[in-house]
Short mmCIF file of C-alpha atoms and ligand atoms in Angstrom, two decimals:
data_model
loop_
_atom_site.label_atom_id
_atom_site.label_comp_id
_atom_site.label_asym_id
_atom_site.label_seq_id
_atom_site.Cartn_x
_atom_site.Cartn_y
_atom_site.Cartn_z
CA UNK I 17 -181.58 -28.69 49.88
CA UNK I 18 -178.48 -29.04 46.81
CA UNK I 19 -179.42 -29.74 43.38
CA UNK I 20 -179.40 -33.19 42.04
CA UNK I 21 -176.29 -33.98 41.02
CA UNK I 22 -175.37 -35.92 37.26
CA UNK I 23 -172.51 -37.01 35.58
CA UNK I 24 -172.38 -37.10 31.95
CA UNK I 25 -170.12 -39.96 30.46
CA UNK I 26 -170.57 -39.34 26.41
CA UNK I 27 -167.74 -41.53 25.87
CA UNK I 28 -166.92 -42.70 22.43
CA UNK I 29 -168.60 -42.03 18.45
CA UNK I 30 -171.64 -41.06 18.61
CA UNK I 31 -172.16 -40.41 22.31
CA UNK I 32 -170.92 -36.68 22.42
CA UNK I 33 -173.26 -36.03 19.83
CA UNK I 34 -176.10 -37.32 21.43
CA UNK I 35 -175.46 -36.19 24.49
CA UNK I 36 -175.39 -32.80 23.28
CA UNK I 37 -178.57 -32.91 22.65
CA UNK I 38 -179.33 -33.94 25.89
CA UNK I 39 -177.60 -31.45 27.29
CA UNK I 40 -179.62 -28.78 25.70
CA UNK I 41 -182.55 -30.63 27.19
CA UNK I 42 -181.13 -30.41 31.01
CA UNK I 43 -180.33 -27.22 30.93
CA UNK I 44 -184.28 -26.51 29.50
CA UNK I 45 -185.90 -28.14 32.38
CA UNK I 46 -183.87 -25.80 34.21
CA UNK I 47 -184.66 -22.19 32.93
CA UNK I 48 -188.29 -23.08 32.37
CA UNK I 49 -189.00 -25.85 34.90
CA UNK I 50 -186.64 -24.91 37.86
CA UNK I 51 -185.15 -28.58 37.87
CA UNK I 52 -181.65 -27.58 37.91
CA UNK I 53 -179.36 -30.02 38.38
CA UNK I 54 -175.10 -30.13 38.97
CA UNK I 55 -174.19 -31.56 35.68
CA UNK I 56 -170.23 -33.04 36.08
CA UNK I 57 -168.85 -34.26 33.26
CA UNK I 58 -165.95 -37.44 32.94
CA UNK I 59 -164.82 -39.76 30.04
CA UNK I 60 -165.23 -43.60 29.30
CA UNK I 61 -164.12 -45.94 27.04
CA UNK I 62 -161.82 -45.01 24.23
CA UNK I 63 -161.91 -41.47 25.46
CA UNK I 64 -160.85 -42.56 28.82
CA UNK I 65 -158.15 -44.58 26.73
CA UNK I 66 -156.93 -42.07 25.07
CA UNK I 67 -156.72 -39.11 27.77
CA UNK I 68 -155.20 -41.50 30.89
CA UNK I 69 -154.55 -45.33 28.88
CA UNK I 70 -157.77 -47.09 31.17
CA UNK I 71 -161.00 -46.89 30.04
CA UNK I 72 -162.24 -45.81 33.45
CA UNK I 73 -160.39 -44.16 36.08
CA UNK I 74 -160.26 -44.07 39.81
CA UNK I 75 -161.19 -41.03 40.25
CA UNK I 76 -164.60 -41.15 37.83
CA UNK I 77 -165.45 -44.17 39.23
CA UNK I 78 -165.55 -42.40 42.33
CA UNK I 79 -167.74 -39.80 41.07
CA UNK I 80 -169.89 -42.17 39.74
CA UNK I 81 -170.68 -43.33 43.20
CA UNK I 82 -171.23 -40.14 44.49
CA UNK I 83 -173.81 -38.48 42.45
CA UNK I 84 -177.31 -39.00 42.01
CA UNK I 85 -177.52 -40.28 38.80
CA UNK I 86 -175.27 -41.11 35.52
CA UNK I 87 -175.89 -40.66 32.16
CA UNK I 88 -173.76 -42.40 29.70
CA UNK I 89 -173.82 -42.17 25.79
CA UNK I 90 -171.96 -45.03 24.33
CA UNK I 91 -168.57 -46.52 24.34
CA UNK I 92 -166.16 -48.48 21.68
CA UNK I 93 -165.05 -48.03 18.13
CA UNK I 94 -163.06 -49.44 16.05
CA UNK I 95 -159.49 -47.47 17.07
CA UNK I 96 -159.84 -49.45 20.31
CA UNK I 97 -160.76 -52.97 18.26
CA UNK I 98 -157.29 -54.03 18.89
CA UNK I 99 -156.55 -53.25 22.25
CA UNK I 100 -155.99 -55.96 25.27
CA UNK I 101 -159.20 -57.32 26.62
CA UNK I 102 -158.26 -55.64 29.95
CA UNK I 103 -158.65 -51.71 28.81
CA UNK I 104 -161.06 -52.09 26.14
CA UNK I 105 -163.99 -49.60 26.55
CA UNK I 106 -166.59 -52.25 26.66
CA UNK I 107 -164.45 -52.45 30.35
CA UNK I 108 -165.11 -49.25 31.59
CA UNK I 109 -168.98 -50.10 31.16
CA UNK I 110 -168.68 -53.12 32.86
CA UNK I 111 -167.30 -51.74 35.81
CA UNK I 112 -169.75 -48.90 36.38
CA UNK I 113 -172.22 -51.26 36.31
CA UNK I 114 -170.13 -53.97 38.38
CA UNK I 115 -168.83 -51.52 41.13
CA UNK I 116 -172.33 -49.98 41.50
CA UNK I 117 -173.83 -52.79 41.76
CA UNK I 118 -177.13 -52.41 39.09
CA UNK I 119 -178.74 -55.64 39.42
CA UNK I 120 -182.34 -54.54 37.89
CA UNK I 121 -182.38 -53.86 34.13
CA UNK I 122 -184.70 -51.35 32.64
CA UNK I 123 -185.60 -51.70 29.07
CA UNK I 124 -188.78 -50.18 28.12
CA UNK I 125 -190.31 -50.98 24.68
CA UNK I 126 -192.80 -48.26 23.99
CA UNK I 127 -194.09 -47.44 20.21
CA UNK I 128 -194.85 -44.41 19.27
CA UNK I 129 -197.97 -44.08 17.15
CA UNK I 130 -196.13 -41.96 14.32
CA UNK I 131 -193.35 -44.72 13.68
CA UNK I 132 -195.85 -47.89 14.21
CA UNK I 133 -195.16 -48.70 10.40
CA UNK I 134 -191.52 -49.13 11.11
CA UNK I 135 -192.17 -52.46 13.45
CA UNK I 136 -191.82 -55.91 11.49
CA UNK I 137 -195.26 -56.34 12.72
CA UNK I 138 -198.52 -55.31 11.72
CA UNK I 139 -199.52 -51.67 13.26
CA UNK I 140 -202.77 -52.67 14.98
CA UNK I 141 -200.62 -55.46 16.80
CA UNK I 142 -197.77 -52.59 17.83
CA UNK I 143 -199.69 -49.54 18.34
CA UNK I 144 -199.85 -47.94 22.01
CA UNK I 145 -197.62 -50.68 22.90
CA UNK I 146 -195.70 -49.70 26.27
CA UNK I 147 -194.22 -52.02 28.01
CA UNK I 148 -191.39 -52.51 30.87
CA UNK I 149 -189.25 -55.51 30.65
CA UNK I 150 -186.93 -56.03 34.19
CA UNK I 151 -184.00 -58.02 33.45
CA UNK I 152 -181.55 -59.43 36.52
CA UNK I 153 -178.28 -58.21 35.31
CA UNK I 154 -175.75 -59.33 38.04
CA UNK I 155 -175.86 -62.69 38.40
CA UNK I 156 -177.53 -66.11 36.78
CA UNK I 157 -175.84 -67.75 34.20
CA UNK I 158 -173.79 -65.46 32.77
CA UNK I 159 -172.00 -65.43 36.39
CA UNK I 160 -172.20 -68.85 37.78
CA UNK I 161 -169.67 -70.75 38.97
CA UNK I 162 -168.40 -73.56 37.76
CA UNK I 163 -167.39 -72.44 34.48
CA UNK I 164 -165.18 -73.16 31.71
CA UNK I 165 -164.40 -75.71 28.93
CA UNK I 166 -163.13 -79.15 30.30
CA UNK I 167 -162.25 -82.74 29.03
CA UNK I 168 -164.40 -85.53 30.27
CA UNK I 169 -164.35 -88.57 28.83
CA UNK I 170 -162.46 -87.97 26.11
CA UNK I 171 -164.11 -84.80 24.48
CA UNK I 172 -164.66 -81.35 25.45
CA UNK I 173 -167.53 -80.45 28.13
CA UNK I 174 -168.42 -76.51 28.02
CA UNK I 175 -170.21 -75.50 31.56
CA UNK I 176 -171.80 -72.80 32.70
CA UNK I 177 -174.36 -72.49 35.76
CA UNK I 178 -177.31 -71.07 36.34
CA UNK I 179 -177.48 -70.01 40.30
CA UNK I 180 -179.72 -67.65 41.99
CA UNK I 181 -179.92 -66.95 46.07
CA UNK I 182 -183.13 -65.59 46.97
CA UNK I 183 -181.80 -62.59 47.92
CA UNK I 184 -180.91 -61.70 44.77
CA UNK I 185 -184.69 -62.96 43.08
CA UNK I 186 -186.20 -60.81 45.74
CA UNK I 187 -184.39 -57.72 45.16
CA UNK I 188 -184.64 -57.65 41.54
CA UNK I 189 -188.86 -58.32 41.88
CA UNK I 190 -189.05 -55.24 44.72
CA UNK I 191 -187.44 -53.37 41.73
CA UNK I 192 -190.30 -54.71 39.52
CA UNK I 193 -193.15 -54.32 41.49
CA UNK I 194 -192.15 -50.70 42.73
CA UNK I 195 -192.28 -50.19 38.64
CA UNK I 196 -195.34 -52.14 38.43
CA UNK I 197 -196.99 -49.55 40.76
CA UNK I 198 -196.05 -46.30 39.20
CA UNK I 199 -197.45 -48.09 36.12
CA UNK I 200 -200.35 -50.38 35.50
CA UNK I 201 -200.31 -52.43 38.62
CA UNK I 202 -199.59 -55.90 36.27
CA UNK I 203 -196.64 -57.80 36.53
CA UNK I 204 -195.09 -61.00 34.37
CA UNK I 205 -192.44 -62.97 35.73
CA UNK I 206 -190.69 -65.28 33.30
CA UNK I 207 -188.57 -68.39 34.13
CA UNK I 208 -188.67 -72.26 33.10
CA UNK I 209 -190.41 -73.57 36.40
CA UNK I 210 -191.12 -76.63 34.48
CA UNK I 211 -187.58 -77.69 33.77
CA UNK I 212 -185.21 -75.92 35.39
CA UNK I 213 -184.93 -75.68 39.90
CA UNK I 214 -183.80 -71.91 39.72
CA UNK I 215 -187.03 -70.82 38.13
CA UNK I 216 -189.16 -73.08 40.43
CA UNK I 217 -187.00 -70.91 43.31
CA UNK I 218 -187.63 -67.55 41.25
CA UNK I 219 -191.20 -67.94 40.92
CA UNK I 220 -191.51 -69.11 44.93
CA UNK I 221 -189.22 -65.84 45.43
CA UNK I 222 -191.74 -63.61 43.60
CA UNK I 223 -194.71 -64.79 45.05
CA UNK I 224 -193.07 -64.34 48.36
CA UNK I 225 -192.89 -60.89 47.21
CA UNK I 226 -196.01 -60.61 45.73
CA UNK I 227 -197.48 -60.39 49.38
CA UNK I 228 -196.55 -56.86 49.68
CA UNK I 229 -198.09 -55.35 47.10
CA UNK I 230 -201.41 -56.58 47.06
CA UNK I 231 -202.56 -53.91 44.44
CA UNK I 232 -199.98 -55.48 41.94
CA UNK I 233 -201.95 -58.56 39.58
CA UNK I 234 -199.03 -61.32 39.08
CA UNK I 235 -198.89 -63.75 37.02
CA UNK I 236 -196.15 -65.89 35.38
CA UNK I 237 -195.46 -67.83 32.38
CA UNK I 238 -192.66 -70.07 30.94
CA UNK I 239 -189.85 -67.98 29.14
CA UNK I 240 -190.70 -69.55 25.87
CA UNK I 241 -194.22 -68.89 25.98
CA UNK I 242 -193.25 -65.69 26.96
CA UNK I 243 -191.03 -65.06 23.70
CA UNK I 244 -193.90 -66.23 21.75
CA UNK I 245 -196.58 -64.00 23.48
CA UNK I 246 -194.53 -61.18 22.88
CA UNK I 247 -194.76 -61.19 19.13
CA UNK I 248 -198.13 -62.52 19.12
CA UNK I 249 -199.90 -60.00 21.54
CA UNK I 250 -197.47 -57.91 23.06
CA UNK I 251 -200.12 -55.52 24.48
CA UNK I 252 -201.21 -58.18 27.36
CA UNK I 253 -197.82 -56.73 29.17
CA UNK I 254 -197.26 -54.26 31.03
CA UNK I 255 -194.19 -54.83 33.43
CA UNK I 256 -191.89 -57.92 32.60
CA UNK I 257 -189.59 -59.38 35.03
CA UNK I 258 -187.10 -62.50 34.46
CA UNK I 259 -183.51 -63.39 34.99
CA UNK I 260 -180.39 -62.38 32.69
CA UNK I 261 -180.31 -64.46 30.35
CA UNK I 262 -183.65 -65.02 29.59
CA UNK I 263 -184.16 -60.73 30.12
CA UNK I 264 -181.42 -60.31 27.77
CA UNK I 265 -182.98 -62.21 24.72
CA UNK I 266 -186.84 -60.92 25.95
CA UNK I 267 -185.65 -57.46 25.82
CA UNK I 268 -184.00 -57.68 22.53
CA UNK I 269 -187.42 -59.34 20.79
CA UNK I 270 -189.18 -56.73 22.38
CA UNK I 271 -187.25 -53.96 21.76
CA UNK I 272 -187.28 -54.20 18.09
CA UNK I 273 -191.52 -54.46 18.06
CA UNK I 274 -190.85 -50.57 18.14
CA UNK I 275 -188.69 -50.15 15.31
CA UNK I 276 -185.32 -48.16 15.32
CA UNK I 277 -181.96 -48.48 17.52
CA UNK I 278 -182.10 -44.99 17.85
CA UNK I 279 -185.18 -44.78 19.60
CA UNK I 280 -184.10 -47.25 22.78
CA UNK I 281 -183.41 -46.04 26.11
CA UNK I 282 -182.18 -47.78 29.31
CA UNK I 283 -181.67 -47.51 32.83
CA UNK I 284 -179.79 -49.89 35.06
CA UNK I 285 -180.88 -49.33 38.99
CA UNK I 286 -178.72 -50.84 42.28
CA UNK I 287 -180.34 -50.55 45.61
CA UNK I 288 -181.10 -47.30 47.78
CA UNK I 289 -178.62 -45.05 48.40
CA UNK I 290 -178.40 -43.01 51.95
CA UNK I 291 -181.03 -40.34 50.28
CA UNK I 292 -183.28 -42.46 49.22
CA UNK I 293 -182.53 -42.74 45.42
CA UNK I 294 -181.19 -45.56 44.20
CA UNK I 295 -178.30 -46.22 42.66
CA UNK I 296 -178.18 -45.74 38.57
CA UNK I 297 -177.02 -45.42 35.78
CA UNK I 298 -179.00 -44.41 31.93
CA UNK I 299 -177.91 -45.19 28.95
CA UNK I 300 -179.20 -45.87 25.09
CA UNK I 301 -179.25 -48.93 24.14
CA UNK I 302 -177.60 -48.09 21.20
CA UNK I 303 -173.60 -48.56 20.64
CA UNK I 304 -171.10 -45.85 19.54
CA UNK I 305 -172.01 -46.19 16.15
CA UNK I 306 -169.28 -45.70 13.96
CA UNK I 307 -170.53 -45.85 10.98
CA UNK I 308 -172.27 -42.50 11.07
CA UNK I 309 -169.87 -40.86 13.95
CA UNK I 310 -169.16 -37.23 13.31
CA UNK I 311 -171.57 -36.86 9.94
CA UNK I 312 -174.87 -35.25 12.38
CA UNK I 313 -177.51 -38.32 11.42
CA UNK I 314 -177.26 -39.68 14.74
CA UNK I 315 -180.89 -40.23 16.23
CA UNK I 316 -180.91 -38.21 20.22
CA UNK I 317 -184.05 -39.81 21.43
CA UNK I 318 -182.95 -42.56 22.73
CA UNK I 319 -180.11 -40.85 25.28
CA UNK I 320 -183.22 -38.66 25.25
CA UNK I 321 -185.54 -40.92 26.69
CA UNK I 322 -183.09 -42.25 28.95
CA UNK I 323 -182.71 -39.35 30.42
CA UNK I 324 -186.46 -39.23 30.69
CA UNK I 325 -186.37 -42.35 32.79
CA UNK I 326 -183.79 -40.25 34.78
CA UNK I 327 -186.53 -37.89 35.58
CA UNK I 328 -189.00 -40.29 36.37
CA UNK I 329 -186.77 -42.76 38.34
CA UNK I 330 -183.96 -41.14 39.91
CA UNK I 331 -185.66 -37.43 40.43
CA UNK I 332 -189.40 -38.34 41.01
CA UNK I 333 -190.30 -35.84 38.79
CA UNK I 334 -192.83 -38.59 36.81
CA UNK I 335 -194.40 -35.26 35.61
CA UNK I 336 -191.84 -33.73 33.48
CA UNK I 337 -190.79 -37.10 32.20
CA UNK I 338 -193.89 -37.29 30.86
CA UNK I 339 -193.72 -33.82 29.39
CA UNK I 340 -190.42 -34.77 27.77
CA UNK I 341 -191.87 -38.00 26.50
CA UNK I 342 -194.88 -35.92 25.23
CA UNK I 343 -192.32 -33.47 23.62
CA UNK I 344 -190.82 -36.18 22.06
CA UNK I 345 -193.96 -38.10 20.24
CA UNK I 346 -195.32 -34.57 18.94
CA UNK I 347 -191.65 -34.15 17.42
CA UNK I 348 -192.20 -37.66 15.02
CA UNK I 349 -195.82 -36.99 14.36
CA UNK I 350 -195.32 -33.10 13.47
CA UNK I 351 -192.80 -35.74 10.32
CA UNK I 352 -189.53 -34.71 12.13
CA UNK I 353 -187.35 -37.40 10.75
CA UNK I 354 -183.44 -38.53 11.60
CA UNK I 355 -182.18 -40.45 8.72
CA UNK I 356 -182.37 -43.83 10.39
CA UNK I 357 -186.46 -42.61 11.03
CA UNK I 358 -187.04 -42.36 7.19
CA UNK I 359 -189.02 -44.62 4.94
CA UNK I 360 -189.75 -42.47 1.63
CA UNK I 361 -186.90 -41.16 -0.28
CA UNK I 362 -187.06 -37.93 -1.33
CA UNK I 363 -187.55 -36.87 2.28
CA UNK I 364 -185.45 -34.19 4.04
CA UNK I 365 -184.00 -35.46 6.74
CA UNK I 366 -183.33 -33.80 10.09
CA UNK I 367 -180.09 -33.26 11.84
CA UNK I 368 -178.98 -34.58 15.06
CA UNK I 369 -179.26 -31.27 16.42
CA UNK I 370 -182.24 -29.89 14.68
CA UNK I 371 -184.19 -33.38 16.09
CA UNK I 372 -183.12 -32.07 19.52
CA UNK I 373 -183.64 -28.35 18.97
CA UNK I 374 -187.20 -29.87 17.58
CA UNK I 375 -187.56 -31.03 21.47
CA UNK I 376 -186.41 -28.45 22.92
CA UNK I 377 -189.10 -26.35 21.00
CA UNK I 378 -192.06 -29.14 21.77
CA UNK I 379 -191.51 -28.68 25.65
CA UNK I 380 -191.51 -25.17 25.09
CA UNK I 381 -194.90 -25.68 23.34
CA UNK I 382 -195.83 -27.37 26.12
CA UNK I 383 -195.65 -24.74 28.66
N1 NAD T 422 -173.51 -49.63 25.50
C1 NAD T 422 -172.58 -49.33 24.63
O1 NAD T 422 -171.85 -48.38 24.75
C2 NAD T 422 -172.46 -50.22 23.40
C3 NAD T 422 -173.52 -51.04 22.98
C4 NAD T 422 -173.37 -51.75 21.78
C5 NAD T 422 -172.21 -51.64 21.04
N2 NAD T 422 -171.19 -50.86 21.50
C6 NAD T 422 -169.96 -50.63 20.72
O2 NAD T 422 -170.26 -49.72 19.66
C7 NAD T 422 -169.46 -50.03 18.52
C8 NAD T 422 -170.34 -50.24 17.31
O3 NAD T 422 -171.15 -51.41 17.53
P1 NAD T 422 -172.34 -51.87 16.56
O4 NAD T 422 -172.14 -51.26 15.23
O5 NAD T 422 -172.46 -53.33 16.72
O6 NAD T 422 -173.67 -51.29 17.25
P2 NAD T 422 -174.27 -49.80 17.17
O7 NAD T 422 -175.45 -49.79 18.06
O8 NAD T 422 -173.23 -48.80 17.45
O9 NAD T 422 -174.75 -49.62 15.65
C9 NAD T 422 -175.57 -50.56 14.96
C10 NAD T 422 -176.26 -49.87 13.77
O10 NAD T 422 -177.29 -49.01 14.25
C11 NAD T 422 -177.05 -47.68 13.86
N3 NAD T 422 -177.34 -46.79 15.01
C12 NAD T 422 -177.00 -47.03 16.30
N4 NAD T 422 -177.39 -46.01 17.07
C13 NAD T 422 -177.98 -45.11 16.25
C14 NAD T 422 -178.59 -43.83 16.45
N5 NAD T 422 -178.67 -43.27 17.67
N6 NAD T 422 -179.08 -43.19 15.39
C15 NAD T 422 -179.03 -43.73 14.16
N7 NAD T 422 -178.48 -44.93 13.90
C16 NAD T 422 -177.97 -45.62 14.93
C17 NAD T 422 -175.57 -47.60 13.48
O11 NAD T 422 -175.31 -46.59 12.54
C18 NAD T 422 -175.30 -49.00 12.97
O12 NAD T 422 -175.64 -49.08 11.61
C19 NAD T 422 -168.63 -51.25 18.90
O13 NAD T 422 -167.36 -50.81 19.33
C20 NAD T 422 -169.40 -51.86 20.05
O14 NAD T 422 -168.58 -52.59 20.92
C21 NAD T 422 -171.30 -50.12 22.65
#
């Protein structure tokens, strides 16, 4: 059988320099783990731009169907700030994710013992916290039609619409309970059953669902109370699914229980491809960053961790994502700090690529 096959999109600011780092990580796993994969590599965004004047081409986009998996590091800046609408790198994003069709969201929130003083909330409410929030990314509001901004009786009317088929509910909970099994077997879906038709169809939808994975404990709750439980005791979650626009506030409250930008990953999954895997794409949450582009204090971990969730999703290698994530908490409690990781001054901080050679020596460790 071939290697699994990657394409590496750094794109723009801070994403080569990341990505480095992750790069020193693939080709770790494998000399030491035998997990050697066919690493391509293309350009997005303002690189994209600048090399062929579209912020995707043809022939990437192409690629990016073909492979197993892509890894992308961030896109924009502000050379591109004034550029039309239609080539901005933002666009080049947007179609990967459009053309390949990644309806289900990943966006773990996960806090790592050795940073739990950097959450706006008290330690022994953030502490072990690890939790999965699902979002639906392809459709709901943000894609409904009718849209727009309209006169009615005399003033303006702005309209947007919330639609879901089933289909599209039912795919996005498979995603969500597949997760829900390779995790704790507990699953949250979050909608506003008691005021709005879509969620009484979404919960319906998941409880249709529900039947096939009897192992998995569902339950649901309104989106509100769901915003509010996650600050009060996020803890009672493990995997949280919901729509887009309620997924994309969620994930952003829960996100920041952990502390940094720099520690987010992401991964954005489409359905099954002919061999099985399904159709992705990872990516840090994090944007291009341009305030600290080129000066080494970018923070790897989370184009780390996404790649991590590569492992574990794309490559069912659960294992080694584990020993990467393992690799990666010893790093922070062992004091290795990037400067957006550091409380005290007086501190020294670490590098972008001594924080990633720090990894790279942790899974060695591990061995
Ligand atoms: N997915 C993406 O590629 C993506 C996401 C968000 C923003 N953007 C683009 O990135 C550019 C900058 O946007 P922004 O400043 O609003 O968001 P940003 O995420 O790039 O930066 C926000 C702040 O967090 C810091 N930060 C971000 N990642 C970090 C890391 N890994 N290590 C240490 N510090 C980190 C930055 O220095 C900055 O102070 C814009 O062009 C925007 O459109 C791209």
């Amino acid at each position: 059988m071939s290697n699994p096959s990657l394409l590496i999109l750094a794109g723009d600011g801070i994403g080569p320099e990341v990505m480095a780092e992750v790069k020193k990580i693939i080709d770790w796993f494998g000399d030491r783990r035998g997990l050697v994969f066919e690493v391509e590599e293309g350009l997005v965004g303002g690189a994209a731009h600048d090399a062929h004047g579209v912020p995707l081409t043809d022939e990437t986009m192409a690629r990016a169907q073909a492979v197993d998996a892509v890894l992308l590091g961030a896109v924009g800046g502000p050379a591109y700030d004034d550029l039309d609408f239609s080539v901005k790198p933002e666009r080049g994003l947007l179609r990967l994710r459009k053309e390949m069709d990644l309806f289900a969201n990943l966006r773990p929130a996960q806090c790592f013992d050795a940073l739990a003083d950097f959450s706006s909330l008290k330690r022994e409410v953030v502490a072990g916290l690890d939790i999965m929030i699902v979002r639906e990314l392809t459709s709901g509001i943000y894609f409904g039609e009718p849209r727009g901004i309209f006169e009615e009786g005399g003033e303006r009317v702005g309209l947007n619409t919330q639609r879901y088929t089933e289909s599209e509910i039912a795919r996005v909970a498979r995603a969500a309970f597949e997760l829900a099994m390779k995790r704790d077997k507990r699953l949250c879906s979050m909608e506003k059953a008691n005021v709005m038709e879509s969620g009484i169809l979404w919960r319906e939808v998941v409880n249709e669902v529900a039947a096939d994975y009897p192992e998995v404990e569902v339950s649901h709750m309104y989106a509100d109370n769901g915003g509010m439980q996650l600050v009060r005791a996020p803890r009672q979650f493990d995997v949280i699914v919901t729509d887009n626009l309620f997924g994309d506030l969620l994930s952003d409250v829960a996100a920041m229980l952990t502390g940094s930008l720099g520690m987010l990953p992401s991964a954005s999954l489409g359905a099954p491809m002919a061999n099985g895997r399904p159709r992705a794409l990872y990516e840090p949450v994090h944007g291009s960053a341009p305030d600290i582009a080129g000066q080494g204090k970018a923070n790897p971990i989370a184009c780390i961790l996404s790649f991590a969730m590569a492992l574990r999703y794309s490559f069912d290698a659960g294992a080694e994502a584990g020993r990467l994530e393992r690799a990666v908490e010893k790093v922070l409690a062992d004091g290795v700090r990037t400067p957006d990781l550091m409380q005290a001054e007086g501190e020294a901080p670490a590098s972008t690529s001594e924080m990633g050679d720090a990894i790279v020596a942790a899974l060695e460790a591990s061995l």
